[in-house]
PDB file of C-alpha atoms in Angstrom:
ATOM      1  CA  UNK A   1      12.366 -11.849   7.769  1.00 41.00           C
ATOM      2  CA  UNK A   2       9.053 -10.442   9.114  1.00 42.00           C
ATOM      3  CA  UNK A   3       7.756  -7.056   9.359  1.00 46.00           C
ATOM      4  CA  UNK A   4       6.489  -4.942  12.013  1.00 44.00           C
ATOM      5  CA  UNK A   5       3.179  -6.973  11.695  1.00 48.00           C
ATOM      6  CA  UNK A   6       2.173 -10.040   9.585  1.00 63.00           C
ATOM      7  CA  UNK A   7       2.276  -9.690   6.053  1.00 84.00           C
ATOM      8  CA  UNK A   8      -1.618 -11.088   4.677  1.00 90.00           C
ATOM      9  CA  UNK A   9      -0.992 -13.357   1.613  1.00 94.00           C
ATOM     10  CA  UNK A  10      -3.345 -11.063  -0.495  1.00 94.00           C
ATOM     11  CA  UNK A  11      -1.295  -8.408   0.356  1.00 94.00           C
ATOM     12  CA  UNK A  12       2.276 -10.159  -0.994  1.00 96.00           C
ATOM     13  CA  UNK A  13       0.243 -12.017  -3.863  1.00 97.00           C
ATOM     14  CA  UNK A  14      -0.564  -7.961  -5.176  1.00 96.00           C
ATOM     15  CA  UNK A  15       3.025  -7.139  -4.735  1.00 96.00           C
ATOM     16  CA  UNK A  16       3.835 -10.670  -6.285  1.00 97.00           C
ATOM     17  CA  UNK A  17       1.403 -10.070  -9.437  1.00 97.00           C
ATOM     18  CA  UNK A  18       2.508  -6.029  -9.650  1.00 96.00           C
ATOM     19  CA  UNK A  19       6.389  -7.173  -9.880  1.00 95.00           C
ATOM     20  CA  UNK A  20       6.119 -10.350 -11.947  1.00 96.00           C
ATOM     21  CA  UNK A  21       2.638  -9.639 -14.304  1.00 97.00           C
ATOM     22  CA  UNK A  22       1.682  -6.097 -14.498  1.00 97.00           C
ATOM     23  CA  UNK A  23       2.503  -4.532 -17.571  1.00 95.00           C
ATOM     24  CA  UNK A  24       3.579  -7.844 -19.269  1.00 95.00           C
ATOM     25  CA  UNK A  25      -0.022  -9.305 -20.392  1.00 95.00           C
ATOM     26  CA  UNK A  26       0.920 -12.360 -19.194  1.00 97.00           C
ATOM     27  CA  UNK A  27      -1.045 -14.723 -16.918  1.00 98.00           C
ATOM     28  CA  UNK A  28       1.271 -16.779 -14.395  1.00 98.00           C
ATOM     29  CA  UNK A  29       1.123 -20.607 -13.535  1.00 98.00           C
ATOM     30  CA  UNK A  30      -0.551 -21.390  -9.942  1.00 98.00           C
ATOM     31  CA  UNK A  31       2.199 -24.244  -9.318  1.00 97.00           C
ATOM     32  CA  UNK A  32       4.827 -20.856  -9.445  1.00 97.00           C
ATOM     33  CA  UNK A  33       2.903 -18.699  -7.387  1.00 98.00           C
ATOM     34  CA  UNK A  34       2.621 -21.944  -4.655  1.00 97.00           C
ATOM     35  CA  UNK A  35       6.407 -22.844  -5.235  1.00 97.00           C
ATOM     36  CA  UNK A  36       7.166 -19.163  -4.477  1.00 96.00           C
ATOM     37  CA  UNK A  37       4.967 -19.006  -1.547  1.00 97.00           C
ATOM     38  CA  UNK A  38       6.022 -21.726  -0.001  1.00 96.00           C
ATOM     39  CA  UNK A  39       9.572 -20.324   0.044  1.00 94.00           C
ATOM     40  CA  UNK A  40       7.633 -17.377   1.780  1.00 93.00           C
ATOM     41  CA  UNK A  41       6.359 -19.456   4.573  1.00 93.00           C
ATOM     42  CA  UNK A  42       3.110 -19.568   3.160  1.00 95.00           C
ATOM     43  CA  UNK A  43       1.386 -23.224   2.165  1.00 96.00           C
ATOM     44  CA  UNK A  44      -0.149 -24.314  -0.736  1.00 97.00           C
ATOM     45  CA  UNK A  45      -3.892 -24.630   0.804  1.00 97.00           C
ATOM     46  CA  UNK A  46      -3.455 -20.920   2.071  1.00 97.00           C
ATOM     47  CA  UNK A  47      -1.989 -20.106  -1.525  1.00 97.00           C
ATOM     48  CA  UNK A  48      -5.172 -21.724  -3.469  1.00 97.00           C
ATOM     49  CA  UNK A  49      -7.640 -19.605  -0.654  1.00 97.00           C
ATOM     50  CA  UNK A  50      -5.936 -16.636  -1.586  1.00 97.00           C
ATOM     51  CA  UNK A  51      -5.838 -17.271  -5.466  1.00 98.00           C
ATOM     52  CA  UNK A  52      -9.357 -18.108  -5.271  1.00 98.00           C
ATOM     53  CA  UNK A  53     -10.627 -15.390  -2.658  1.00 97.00           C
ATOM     54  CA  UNK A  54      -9.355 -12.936  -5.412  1.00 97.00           C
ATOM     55  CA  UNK A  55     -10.932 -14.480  -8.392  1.00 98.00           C
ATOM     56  CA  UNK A  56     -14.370 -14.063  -6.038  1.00 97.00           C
ATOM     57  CA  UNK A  57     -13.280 -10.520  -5.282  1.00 96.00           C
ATOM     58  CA  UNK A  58     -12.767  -9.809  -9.192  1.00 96.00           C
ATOM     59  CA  UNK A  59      -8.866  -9.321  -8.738  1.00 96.00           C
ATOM     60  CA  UNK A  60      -7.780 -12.619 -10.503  1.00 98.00           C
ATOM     61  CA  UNK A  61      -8.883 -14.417 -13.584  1.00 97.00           C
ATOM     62  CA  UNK A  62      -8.385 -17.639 -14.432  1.00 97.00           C
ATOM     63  CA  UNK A  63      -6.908 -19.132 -17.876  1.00 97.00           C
ATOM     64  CA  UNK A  64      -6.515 -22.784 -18.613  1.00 96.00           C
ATOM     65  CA  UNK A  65      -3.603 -23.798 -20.580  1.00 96.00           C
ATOM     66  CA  UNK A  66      -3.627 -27.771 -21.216  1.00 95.00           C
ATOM     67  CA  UNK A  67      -4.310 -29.399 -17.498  1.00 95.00           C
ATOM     68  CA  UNK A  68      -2.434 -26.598 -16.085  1.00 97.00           C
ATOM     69  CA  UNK A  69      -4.246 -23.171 -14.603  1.00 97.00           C
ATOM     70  CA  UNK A  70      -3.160 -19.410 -15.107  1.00 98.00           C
ATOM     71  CA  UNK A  71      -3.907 -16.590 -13.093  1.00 98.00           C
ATOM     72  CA  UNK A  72      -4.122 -13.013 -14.874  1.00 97.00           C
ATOM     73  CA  UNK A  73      -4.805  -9.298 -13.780  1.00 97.00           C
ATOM     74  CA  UNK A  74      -8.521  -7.966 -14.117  1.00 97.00           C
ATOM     75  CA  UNK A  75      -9.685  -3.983 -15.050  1.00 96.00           C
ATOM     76  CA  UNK A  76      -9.719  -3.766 -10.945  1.00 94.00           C
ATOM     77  CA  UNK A  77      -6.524  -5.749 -10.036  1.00 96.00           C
ATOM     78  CA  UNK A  78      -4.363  -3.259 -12.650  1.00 97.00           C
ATOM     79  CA  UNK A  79      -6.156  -0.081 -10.770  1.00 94.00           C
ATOM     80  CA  UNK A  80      -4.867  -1.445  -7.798  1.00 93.00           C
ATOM     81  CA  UNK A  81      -1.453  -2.761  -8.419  1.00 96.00           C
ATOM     82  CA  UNK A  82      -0.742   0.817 -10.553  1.00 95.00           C
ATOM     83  CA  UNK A  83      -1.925   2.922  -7.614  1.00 90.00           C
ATOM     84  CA  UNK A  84       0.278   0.784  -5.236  1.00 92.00           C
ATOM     85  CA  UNK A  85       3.290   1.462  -8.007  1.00 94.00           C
ATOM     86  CA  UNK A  86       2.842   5.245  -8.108  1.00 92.00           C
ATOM     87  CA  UNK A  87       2.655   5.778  -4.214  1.00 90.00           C
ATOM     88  CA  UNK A  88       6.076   3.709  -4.004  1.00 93.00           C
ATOM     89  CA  UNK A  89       8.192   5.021  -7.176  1.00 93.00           C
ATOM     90  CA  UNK A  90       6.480   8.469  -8.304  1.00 90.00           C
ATOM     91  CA  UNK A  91       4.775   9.812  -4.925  1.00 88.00           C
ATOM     92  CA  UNK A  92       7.170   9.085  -2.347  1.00 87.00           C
ATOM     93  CA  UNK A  93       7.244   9.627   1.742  1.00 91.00           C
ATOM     94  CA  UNK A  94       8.105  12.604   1.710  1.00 91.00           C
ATOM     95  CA  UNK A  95       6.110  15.703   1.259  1.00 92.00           C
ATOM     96  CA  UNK A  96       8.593  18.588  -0.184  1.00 90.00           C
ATOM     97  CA  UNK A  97       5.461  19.563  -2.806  1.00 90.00           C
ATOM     98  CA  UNK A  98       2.841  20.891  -0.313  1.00 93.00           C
ATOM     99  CA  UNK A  99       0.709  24.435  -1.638  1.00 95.00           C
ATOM    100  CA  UNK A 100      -0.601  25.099   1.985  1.00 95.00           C
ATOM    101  CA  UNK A 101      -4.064  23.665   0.915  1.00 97.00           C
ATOM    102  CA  UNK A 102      -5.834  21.893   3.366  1.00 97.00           C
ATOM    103  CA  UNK A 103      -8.834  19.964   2.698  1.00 97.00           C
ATOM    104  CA  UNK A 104     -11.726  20.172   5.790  1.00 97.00           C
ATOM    105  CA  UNK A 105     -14.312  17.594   5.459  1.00 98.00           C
ATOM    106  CA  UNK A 106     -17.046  17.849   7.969  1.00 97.00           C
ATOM    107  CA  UNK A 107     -20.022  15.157   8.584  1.00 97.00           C
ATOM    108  CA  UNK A 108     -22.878  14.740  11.047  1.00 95.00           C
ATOM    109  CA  UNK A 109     -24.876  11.446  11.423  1.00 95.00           C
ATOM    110  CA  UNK A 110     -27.886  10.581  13.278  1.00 93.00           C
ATOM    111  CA  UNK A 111     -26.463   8.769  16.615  1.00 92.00           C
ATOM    112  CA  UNK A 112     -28.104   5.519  15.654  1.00 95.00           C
ATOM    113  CA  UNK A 113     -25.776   5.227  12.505  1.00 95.00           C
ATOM    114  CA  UNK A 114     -22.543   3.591  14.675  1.00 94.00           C
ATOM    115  CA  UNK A 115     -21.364   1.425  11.657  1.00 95.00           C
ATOM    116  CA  UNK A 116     -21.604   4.482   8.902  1.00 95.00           C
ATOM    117  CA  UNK A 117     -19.659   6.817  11.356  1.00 94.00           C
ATOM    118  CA  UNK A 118     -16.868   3.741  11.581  1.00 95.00           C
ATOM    119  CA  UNK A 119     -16.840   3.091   7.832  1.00 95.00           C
ATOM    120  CA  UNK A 120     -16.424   6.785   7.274  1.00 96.00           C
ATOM    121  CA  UNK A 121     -14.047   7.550   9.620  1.00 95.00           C
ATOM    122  CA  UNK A 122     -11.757   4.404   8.604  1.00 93.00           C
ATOM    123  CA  UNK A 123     -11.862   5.466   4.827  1.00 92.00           C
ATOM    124  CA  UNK A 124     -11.314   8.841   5.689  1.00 95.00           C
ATOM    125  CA  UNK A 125      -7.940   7.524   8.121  1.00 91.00           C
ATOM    126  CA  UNK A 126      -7.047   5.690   4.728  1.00 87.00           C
ATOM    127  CA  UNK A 127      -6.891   8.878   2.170  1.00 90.00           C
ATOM    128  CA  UNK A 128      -4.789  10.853   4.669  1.00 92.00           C
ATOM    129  CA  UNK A 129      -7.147  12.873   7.100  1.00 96.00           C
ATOM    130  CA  UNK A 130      -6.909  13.032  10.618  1.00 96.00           C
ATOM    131  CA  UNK A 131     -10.016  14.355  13.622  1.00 97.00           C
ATOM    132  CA  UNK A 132      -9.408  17.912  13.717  1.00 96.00           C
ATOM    133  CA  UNK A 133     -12.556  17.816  15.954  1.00 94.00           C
ATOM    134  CA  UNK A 134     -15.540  16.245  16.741  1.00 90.00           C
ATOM    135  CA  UNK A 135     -17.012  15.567  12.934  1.00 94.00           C
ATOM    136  CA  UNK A 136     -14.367  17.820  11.661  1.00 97.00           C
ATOM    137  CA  UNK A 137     -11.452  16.143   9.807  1.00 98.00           C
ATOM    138  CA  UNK A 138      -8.695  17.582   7.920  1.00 98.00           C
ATOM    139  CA  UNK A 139      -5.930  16.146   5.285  1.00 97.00           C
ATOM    140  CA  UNK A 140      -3.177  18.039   3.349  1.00 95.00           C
ATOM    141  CA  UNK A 141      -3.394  18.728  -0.378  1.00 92.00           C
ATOM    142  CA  UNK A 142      -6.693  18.466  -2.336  1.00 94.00           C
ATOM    143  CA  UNK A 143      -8.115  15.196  -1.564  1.00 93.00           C
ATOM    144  CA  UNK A 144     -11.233  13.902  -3.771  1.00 93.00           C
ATOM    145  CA  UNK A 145     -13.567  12.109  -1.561  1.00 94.00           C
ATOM    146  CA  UNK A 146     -16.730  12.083  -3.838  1.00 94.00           C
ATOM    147  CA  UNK A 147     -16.874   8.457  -5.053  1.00 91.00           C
ATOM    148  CA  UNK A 148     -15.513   7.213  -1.205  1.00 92.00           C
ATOM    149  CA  UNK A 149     -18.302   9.246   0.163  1.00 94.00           C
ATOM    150  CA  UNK A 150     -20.991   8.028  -2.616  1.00 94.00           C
ATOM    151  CA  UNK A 151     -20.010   4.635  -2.180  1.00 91.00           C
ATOM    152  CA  UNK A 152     -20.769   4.235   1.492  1.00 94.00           C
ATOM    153  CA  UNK A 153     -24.220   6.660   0.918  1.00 95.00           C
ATOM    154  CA  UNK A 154     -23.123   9.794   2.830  1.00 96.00           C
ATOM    155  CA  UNK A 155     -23.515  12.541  -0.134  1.00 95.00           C
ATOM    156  CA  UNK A 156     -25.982  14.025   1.959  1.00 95.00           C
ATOM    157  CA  UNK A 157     -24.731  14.015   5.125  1.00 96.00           C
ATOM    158  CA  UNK A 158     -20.953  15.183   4.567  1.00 97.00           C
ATOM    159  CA  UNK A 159     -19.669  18.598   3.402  1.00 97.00           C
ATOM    160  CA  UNK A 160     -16.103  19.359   2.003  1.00 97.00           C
ATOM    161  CA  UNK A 161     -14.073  22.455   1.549  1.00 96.00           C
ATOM    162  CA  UNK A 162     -10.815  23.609   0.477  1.00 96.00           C
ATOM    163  CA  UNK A 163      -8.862  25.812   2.804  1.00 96.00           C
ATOM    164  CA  UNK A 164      -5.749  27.805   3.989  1.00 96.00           C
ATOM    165  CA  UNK A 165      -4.526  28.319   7.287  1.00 95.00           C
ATOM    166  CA  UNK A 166      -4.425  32.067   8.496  1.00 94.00           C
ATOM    167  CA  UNK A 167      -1.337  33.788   9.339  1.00 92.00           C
ATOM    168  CA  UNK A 168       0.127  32.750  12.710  1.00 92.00           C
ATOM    169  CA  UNK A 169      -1.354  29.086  12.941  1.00 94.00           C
ATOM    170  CA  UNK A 170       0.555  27.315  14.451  1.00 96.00           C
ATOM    171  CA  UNK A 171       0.664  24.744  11.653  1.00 96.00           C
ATOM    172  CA  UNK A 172       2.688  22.113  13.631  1.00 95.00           C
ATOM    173  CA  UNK A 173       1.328  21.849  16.551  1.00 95.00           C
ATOM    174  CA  UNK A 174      -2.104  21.488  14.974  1.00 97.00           C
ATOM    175  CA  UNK A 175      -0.146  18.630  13.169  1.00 97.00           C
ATOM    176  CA  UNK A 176       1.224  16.479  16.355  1.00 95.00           C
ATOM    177  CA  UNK A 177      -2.691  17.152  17.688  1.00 96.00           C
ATOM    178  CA  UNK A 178      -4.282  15.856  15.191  1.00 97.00           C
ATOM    179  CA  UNK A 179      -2.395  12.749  14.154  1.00 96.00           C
ATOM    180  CA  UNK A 180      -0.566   9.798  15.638  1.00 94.00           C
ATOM    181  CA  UNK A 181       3.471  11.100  14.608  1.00 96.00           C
ATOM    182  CA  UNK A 182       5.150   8.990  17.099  1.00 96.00           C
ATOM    183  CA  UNK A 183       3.360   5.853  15.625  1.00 95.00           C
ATOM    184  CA  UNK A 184       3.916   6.935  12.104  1.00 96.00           C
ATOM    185  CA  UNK A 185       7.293   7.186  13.022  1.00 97.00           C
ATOM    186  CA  UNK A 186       7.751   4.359  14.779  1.00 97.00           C
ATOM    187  CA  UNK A 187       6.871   2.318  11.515  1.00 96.00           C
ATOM    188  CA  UNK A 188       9.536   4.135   9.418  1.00 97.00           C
ATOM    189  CA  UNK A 189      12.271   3.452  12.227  1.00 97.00           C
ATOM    190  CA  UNK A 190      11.458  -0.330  12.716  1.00 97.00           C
ATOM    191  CA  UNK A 191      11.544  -0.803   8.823  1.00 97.00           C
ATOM    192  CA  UNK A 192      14.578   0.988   8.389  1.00 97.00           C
ATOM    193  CA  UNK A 193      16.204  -0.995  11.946  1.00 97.00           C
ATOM    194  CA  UNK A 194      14.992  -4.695   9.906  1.00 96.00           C
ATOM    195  CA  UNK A 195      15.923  -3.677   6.463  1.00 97.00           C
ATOM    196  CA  UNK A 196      19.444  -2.210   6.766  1.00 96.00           C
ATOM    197  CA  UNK A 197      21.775  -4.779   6.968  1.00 94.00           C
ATOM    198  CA  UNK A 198      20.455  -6.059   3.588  1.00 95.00           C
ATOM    199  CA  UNK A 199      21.873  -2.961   2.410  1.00 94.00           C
ATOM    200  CA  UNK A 200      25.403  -4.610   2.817  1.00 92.00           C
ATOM    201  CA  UNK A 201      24.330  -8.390   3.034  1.00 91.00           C
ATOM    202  CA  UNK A 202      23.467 -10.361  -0.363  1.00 90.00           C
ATOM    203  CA  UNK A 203      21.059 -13.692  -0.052  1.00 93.00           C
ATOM    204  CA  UNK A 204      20.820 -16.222  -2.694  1.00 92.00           C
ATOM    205  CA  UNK A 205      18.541 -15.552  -5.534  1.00 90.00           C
ATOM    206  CA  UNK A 206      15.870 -17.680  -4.289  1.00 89.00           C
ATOM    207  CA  UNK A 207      16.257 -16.162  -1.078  1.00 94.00           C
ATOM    208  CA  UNK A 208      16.215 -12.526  -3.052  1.00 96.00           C
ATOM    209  CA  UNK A 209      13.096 -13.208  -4.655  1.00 96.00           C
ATOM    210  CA  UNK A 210      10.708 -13.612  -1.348  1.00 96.00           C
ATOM    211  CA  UNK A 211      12.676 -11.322   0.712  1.00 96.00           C
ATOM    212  CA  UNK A 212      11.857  -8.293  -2.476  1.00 97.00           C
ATOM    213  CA  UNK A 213       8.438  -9.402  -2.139  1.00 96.00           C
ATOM    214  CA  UNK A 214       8.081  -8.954   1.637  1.00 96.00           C
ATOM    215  CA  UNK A 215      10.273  -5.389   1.440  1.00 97.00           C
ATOM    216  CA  UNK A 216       8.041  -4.217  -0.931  1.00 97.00           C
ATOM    217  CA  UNK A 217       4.716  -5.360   1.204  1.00 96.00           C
ATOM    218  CA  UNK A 218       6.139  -3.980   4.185  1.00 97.00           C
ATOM    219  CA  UNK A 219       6.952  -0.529   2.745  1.00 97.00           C
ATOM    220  CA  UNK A 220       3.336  -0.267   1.195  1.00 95.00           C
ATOM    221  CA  UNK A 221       1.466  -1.001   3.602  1.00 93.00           C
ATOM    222  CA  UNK A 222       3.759   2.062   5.877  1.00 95.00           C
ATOM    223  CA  UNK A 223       3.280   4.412   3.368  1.00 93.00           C
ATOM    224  CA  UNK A 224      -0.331   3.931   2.720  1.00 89.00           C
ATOM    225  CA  UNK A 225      -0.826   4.889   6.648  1.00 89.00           C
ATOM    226  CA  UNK A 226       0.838   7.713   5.980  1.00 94.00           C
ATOM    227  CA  UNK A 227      -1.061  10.820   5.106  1.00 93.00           C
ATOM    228  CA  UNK A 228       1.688  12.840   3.845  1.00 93.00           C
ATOM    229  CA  UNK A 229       1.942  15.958   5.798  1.00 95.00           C
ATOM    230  CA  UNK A 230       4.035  18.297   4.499  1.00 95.00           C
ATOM    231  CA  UNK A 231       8.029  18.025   5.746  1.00 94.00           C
ATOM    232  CA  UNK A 232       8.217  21.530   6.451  1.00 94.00           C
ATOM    233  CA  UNK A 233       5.683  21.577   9.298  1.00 95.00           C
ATOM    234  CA  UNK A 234       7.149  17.938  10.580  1.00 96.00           C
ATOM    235  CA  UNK A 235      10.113  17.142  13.248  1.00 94.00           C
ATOM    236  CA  UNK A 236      13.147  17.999  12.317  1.00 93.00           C
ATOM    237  CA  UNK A 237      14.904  14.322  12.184  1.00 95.00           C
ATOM    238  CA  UNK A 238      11.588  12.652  10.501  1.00 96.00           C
ATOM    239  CA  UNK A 239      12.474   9.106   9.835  1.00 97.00           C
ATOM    240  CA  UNK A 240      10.769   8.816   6.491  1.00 97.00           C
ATOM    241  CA  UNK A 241      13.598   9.806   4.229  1.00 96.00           C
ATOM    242  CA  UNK A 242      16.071   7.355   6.208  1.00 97.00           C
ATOM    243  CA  UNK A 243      13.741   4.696   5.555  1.00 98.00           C
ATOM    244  CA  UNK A 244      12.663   5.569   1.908  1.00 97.00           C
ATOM    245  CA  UNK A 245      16.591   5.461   1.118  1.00 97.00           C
ATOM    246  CA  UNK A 246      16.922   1.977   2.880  1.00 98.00           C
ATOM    247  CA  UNK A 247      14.129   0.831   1.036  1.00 98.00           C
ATOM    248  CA  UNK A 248      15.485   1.778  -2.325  1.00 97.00           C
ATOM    249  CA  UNK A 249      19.145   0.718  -1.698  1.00 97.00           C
ATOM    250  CA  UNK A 250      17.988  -2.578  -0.467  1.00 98.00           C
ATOM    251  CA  UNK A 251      14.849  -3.180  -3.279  1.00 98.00           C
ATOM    252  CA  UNK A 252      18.453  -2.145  -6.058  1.00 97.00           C
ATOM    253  CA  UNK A 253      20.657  -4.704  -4.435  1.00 97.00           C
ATOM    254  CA  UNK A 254      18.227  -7.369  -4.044  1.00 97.00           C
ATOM    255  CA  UNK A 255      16.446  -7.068  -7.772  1.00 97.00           C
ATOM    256  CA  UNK A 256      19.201  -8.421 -10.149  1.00 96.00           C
ATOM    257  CA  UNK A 257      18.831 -11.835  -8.108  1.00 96.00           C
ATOM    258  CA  UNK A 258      15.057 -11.802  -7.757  1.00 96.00           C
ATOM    259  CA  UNK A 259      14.936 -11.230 -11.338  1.00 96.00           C
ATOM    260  CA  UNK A 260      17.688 -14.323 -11.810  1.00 96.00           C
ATOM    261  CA  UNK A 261      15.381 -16.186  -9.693  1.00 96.00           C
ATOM    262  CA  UNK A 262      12.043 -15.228 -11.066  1.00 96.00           C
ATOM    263  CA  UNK A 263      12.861 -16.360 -14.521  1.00 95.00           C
ATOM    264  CA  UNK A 264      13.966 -19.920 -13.584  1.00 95.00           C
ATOM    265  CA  UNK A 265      10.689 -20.181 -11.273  1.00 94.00           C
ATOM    266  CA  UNK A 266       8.076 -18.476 -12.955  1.00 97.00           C
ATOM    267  CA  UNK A 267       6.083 -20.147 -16.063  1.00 97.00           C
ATOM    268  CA  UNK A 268       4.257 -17.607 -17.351  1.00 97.00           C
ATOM    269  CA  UNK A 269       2.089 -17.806 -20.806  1.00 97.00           C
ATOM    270  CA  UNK A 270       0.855 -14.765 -22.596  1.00 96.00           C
ATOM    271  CA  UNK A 271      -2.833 -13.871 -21.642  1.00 95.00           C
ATOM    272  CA  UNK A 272      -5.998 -14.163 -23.754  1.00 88.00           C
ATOM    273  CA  UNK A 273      -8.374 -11.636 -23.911  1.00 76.00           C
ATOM    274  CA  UNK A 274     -11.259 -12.730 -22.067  1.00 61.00           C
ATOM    275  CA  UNK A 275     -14.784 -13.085 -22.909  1.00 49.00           C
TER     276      UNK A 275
END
């Protein structure tokens, strides 16, 4: 099974740690997380980068247990893994909630600054706001940008207001201008088209266990590209609900297996507090 693109290890070791360690305070054996790669596709010396990539990158720690080496969830990694957890299970992909507040955020940079104005405008792609124009962009909801726009030095250079459309916008045209629907939707289709036969079809658990871990990947990574515009001002056969059903019918079915499998696997200890 692969997704619409490849699926980075760091990306299904989060999903890996948020389904099998968060919550738990437990720390997890690296000769599981290999054995469970591997089943993945994924080999051991590409494992070990990625375990020790996110140590470096403070989303790991280590624990030694005899000769044998845990892995546990850091301050940062639990952020992370909780934010990914509430944008699956409590936020959703579709928008039904929407006010009609927009939030404008509008920036000008000195020409020179080429790699600010791409930092910016990928972070800003990432929390949901499109180019309404030229150093104007837009998102739906109230969006806090402070500590994004602190952290790459802009304060001074970016200003950010809450707003309503005026009577007669044509809210849904400014919509399709301003953002890529046919590619968001695209995503939502080919997940749905890869995942729906597993809504009928049952692997073994072993099998269970990676493909939960790559559905769950997948479907994060789609709906953290999407910004969540509100339904109402979308087309009127948006794929998102199709695909958020598949997704939860499949993750249902395949769980009581993965869970089988995970417990045979897995040697987990219960984590120390560091320091």
């Amino acid at each position: 099974m692969t997704g619409e693109e490849s699926l980075r290890p760091q990306s299904l070791m989060l999903t890996f740690l948020g389904d099998q360690v968060l919550g738990r305070d437990v720390c997890v054996y690296s000769g599981s997380v290999i054995d469970v790669f591997a089943r993945a596709g994924i080999g051991e010396q590409a494992t070990r980068s990625t375990l020790t990539r996110m140590v470096g990158r403070d989303l790991l720690r280590r624990q030694r247990e005899g000769r044998r080496m845990y892995f546990g969830l850091t301050e940062r990694s639990e952020a992370v893994l909780h934010d990914g957890a509430q944008r699956i299970w409590q936020t959703g992909a579709v928008n039904r909630r929407w006010d009609g507040t927009w939030t404008l955020l509008g920036f000008s940079l000195p020409e020179s600054w080429q790699r600010q104005r791409h930092d910016l405008r990928s972070q800003l792609t990432w929390s949901g706001f499109g180019p309404l124009f030229n150093g104007l962009w837009i998102a739906p909801a109230e969006v806090d940008v402070s500590a994004l726009v602190a952290e790459l030095g802009l304060s001074a250079h970016v200003k950010v207001f809450r707003a309503h459309a005026d009577t007669g916008m044509d809210i849904g045209r400014m919509i399709e201008e301003t953002w890529e629907l046919s590619e968001l939707a695209d995503r939502y289709q080919g997940f749905a088209g890869r995942w729906q036969h597993w809504e009928d079809d049952l692997p073994d658990a072993d099998d269970a266990l990676v493909l939960r871990l790559r559905l769950q990947t997948e479907w994060l990574q789609i709906v953290r590209r999407d910004p969540r515009l509100p339904v109402e001002h979308l087309p009127a056969d948006w794929p998102a609900e199709p695909a958020e059903k598949t997704f939860r019918t499949v993750h249902e079915r395949l769980s009581p297996l993965a869970e089988e499998a995970s417990e045979r696997l897995l040697d987990l200890v219960p984590a120390r507090q560091s320091g």
